[in-house]
Amino acid sequence: MAYASAPITSRIDILSTLRSRFDDAVEAWGKYRAYRTTLNALSELTDRELLDLDLSRASLREAAYKAAYDA
């Protein structure tokens, strides 16, 4: 009778890889939500308020991206 068994270390490696990818996905989702929240908030401002912030309607996506992703 033959037995097939995977070393415990490979199972731990797989679990740690899955956990790492899950953590990365959670972080990416958080950044995306920050981007969308910032973009929505900026979009609700008047043109005068945007001018006070030195922003134009055309630059709102870039400003929200920089705020969320630290780019």
C-alpha positions as CSV (number, residue, x, y, z in Angstrom):
1,M,0.0,0.0,0.0
2,A,1.3,3.4,-1.0
3,Y,0.8,6.6,1.0
4,A,1.0,10.1,-0.4
5,S,1.5,12.8,2.0
6,A,2.5,16.4,1.6
7,P,5.0,17.9,4.0
8,I,3.5,20.1,6.6
9,T,5.7,22.9,5.6
10,S,4.2,23.0,2.1
11,R,0.7,23.3,3.6
12,I,1.9,26.1,5.8
13,D,3.4,27.8,2.8
14,I,0.2,27.5,0.9
15,L,-1.8,28.9,3.8
16,S,0.6,31.8,4.3
17,T,0.5,32.6,0.6
18,L,-3.3,32.6,0.6
19,R,-3.4,34.8,3.7
20,S,-0.9,37.2,2.1
21,R,-3.0,37.4,-1.0
22,F,-6.2,37.9,1.1
23,D,-4.5,40.7,3.0
24,D,-3.3,42.3,-0.2
25,A,-6.9,42.2,-1.6
26,V,-8.3,43.8,1.6
27,E,-5.7,46.5,1.4
28,A,-6.5,47.2,-2.3
29,W,-10.2,47.3,-1.6
30,G,-9.6,49.8,1.2
31,K,-7.6,52.0,-1.1
32,Y,-10.2,51.8,-3.8
33,R,-12.9,52.8,-1.3
34,A,-10.8,55.7,-0.1
35,Y,-10.4,56.8,-3.7
36,R,-14.2,56.6,-4.4
37,T,-15.1,58.4,-1.2
38,T,-12.6,61.2,-1.9
39,L,-13.8,61.5,-5.5
40,N,-17.4,61.7,-4.5
41,A,-16.7,64.3,-1.8
42,L,-14.7,66.4,-4.3
43,S,-17.4,66.1,-6.9
44,E,-19.9,67.6,-4.5
45,L,-17.9,70.8,-4.1
46,T,-18.8,73.9,-5.9
47,D,-16.6,75.4,-8.6
48,R,-15.7,78.2,-6.2
49,E,-14.7,75.7,-3.4
50,L,-12.6,73.7,-5.9
51,L,-10.9,76.9,-7.0
52,D,-10.0,77.6,-3.3
53,L,-8.4,74.2,-3.2
54,D,-6.6,75.0,-6.5
55,L,-8.4,72.1,-8.3
56,S,-10.5,72.0,-11.4
57,R,-13.2,69.5,-12.3
58,A,-10.8,67.9,-14.8
59,S,-8.2,67.2,-12.1
60,L,-10.6,65.6,-9.5
61,R,-9.7,62.0,-10.4
62,E,-6.0,62.7,-10.2
63,A,-6.4,64.4,-6.8
64,A,-8.5,61.5,-5.4
65,Y,-6.0,59.0,-6.8
66,K,-3.1,60.8,-5.1
67,A,-5.0,61.0,-1.9
68,A,-5.9,57.3,-1.8
69,Y,-2.8,55.7,-3.3
70,D,-0.1,58.1,-2.1
71,A,1.1,58.5,-5.7
